[in-house]
Amino acid sequence: MNVYDSERIGELLEAEGYAAAPDAARADVVVLNTCHIREKAAEKVYSDIGRLKASRRPNGIKPVVVVAGCVAQAEGAEIVRRAPAVDVVVGPNAYHRLPAMLKAGGVDTDMPVESKFAVLPPRRAVVPASAFLTVQEGCDKFCTFCVVPYTRGAELSRPADALVAEAEALVAGGARELTLLGQNVNAYRDVTTSFADLLARIAAVRGLVRLRYTTSHPRDMNDELIAAHRDLPQLMPYLHLPVQSGSDRLLKAMNRAHTRASYLAILDRLRAARADIALSGDFIVGFPGETDADFAATLSIVREVGYAQAYSFKYSPRPGTPAATMGEQVPEDVKDARLAELQATIGETALAFNRASVGKRCDVLLERPGRRPGQLIGKSPWLQSVFVVSPSAKIGDIVTVDLIDAQPNSLEGAPVILTRAAA
Ligand code: 5AD
Ligand code: SF4
């Protein structure tokens, strides 16, 4: 989501006459778009500011430093107190006001009534083959570990017509794949347009080949959305559906509003709709009170689901969240050991998933150059990175390959020369 917001901030400043600098060391204005989800991400901004403060441009001028994003939202004026080199602090819902703020300086962490999306300039004329589109922001779920409901505010969906128009603009600019984004993307609703309706409308945009969405909450995974995985050929067979823990006791303490069994039941329904769906998730280790038995339940759900990918994090106490003041905080060395074990287990299931793909024929959307000459890297329908050597192919092409070899994080694809049978 920060990638999407950063692109929009770039477009906004370009419309004001700014141009992208080759690197931060030569920029007149530096915007740090920040993340507050874990302490490590939030602290990084202060070291970045320190580095910028020490830097000078060839003409001796100091850069204007803007802190945007969720650290700006959460820490506001404190940032200027702690880092006086910062000129502007702007939250994720107010960055459309940045052009005026660059002239006046200051702090703006309002949750404005006007939507930034209504005033941001149009999308760039040329965009990558795989592009993001924010359709929903905010969160009403209040998991006890998470700052998002406080930094991003309440769940808010963008109007469906505006989203279809933005999708058409992105496809006109070269996008062949769109990933719809939201903190709770599947909670999307615009008057009578459900999230499944939105997927169907965007899938119908001419020229769009692939559609994805992230991140979802299990409690908004309804029948209609599950059916979309069966009915929409553009919707790729991949779902990121965080579970956080395999222990019911912890899921309750996390206020996740689902159990291990109810989560697994959703996956059964998804697999009935789309047998080959690849699953991904998020996990937290070391949530307050997590015992060896709770952690063992997390390892066992990873094996039971057989995740194709998963992201795992050490619990990080966040200011203002209920879990931060819970008793039984887990010692750091225990968190470290559990994280290592979990990541090794996820590595095993991911490798098993990739190995099971060897022998399949699939399409790959080429996104970037590889290291070897003639090599390109793209994504399979299951979001695996696939290396392809094809002198005739270029970035943005969709090529058909045979998956011939698997690594933990990638596969090798041999291009298939398709010949049309004579009529
Ligand atoms: N500590 C560690 N991980 C967290 N996440 C959210 N809040 C925290 C926290 N306080 C993780 C969750 C979420 C992902 C985006 O970040 O797993 O799904
Ligand atoms: Fe945070 Fe996601 Fe829970 Fe919302 S649903 S509180 S964004 S982890």
XYZ file of N, CA and C in Angstrom, residues 127-133 163-164 166-180 198-213 232-236 365 396 398:
144
model
N 2.603 2.803 -17.088
C 2.709 2.132 -15.788
C 3.276 0.722 -15.996
N 3.764 0.067 -14.934
C 4.309 -1.282 -15.103
C 3.247 -2.307 -15.524
N 3.719 -3.444 -16.028
C 2.814 -4.509 -16.482
C 1.962 -5.040 -15.331
N 2.528 -4.980 -14.117
C 1.763 -5.380 -12.940
C 1.631 -4.153 -12.044
N 0.411 -3.681 -11.862
C 0.209 -2.410 -11.141
C -0.733 -2.602 -9.956
N -0.617 -1.687 -8.995
C -1.462 -1.715 -7.793
C -2.622 -0.734 -7.923
N -3.709 -1.060 -7.250
C -4.868 -0.160 -7.206
C -5.502 -0.264 -5.811
N -13.083 3.398 -9.390
C -12.084 2.322 -9.445
C -12.026 1.688 -10.829
N -13.198 1.514 -11.448
C -13.203 0.957 -12.803
C -12.483 1.936 -13.737
N -10.118 4.069 -12.901
C -8.673 4.012 -12.634
C -8.072 2.726 -13.214
N -8.818 1.623 -13.102
C -8.346 0.358 -13.689
C -8.186 0.509 -15.203
N -9.148 1.166 -15.845
C -9.060 1.360 -17.308
C -7.848 2.217 -17.658
N -7.588 3.239 -16.833
C -6.432 4.112 -17.088
C -5.132 3.320 -16.928
N -5.059 2.471 -15.923
C -3.841 1.672 -15.701
C -3.620 0.695 -16.851
N -4.687 0.076 -17.315
C -4.560 -0.868 -18.428
C -4.162 -0.117 -19.701
N -4.747 1.068 -19.897
C -4.363 1.888 -21.065
C -2.888 2.265 -20.982
N -2.360 2.368 -19.758
C -0.954 2.721 -19.553
C -0.016 1.521 -19.612
N -0.541 0.338 -19.864
C 0.334 -0.827 -20.043
C 0.163 -1.926 -19.008
N -0.683 -1.721 -17.989
C -0.851 -2.780 -16.986
C -1.616 -3.953 -17.598
N -1.124 -5.152 -17.346
C -1.843 -6.352 -17.778
C -2.366 -7.103 -16.561
N -1.778 -6.772 -15.412
C -2.210 -7.390 -14.155
C -2.474 -6.271 -13.162
N -3.579 -6.370 -12.425
C -3.845 -5.413 -11.348
C -3.968 -6.170 -10.041
N -3.391 -5.590 -8.990
C -3.592 -6.114 -7.642
C -4.393 -5.082 -6.860
N -5.601 -5.452 -6.494
C -6.447 -4.548 -5.710
C -5.971 -4.588 -4.264
N -17.155 -5.982 -7.493
C -16.049 -5.124 -7.951
C -15.033 -5.948 -8.747
N -14.707 -7.139 -8.229
C -13.764 -8.007 -8.951
C -14.296 -8.306 -10.350
N -15.589 -8.601 -10.443
C -16.169 -8.942 -11.749
C -16.108 -7.732 -12.681
N -16.389 -6.541 -12.156
C -16.361 -5.347 -13.007
C -14.945 -5.067 -13.499
N -13.969 -5.202 -12.603
C -12.592 -4.892 -13.013
C -12.048 -5.989 -13.931
N -12.444 -7.243 -13.654
C -12.003 -8.347 -14.537
C -12.474 -8.116 -15.973
N -13.581 -7.395 -16.118
C -14.150 -7.177 -17.456
C -13.477 -6.023 -18.202
N -12.545 -5.325 -17.553
C -11.854 -4.230 -18.256
C -11.059 -4.829 -19.419
N -11.304 -4.315 -20.611
C -10.654 -4.857 -21.827
C -9.148 -4.711 -21.755
N -8.439 -5.778 -21.997
C -6.979 -5.733 -21.991
C -6.375 -6.206 -20.676
N -7.222 -6.293 -19.635
C -6.696 -6.790 -18.356
C -6.674 -8.316 -18.397
N -5.511 -8.893 -18.092
C -5.379 -10.343 -18.201
C -5.444 -11.013 -16.829
N -4.886 -10.329 -15.827
C -4.781 -10.949 -14.507
C -5.263 -10.005 -13.425
N -5.929 -10.593 -12.429
C -6.426 -9.814 -11.303
C -6.057 -10.536 -10.005
N -5.589 -9.739 -9.015
C -5.265 -10.273 -7.692
C -5.778 -9.295 -6.653
N -5.807 -9.704 -5.390
C -6.155 -8.762 -4.321
C -5.445 -9.148 -3.035
N -14.270 -16.339 -12.207
C -13.551 -15.301 -12.954
C -12.197 -15.844 -13.430
N -12.070 -16.084 -14.724
C -10.795 -16.636 -15.207
C -9.621 -15.682 -14.988
N -9.889 -14.381 -14.930
C -8.788 -13.422 -14.718
C -8.263 -13.468 -13.281
N -9.109 -13.923 -12.351
C -8.700 -13.937 -10.941
C -7.699 -15.073 -10.739
N -6.477 -14.706 -10.362
C -5.397 -15.684 -10.283
C -5.587 -16.614 -9.077
N 3.909 -13.807 -16.484
C 3.930 -12.380 -16.839
C 5.324 -11.857 -16.506
N 6.757 -7.352 -19.751
C 5.359 -7.042 -20.069
C 4.703 -8.142 -20.888
N 3.455 -11.935 -21.807
C 3.020 -13.150 -21.116
C 3.465 -14.322 -21.980
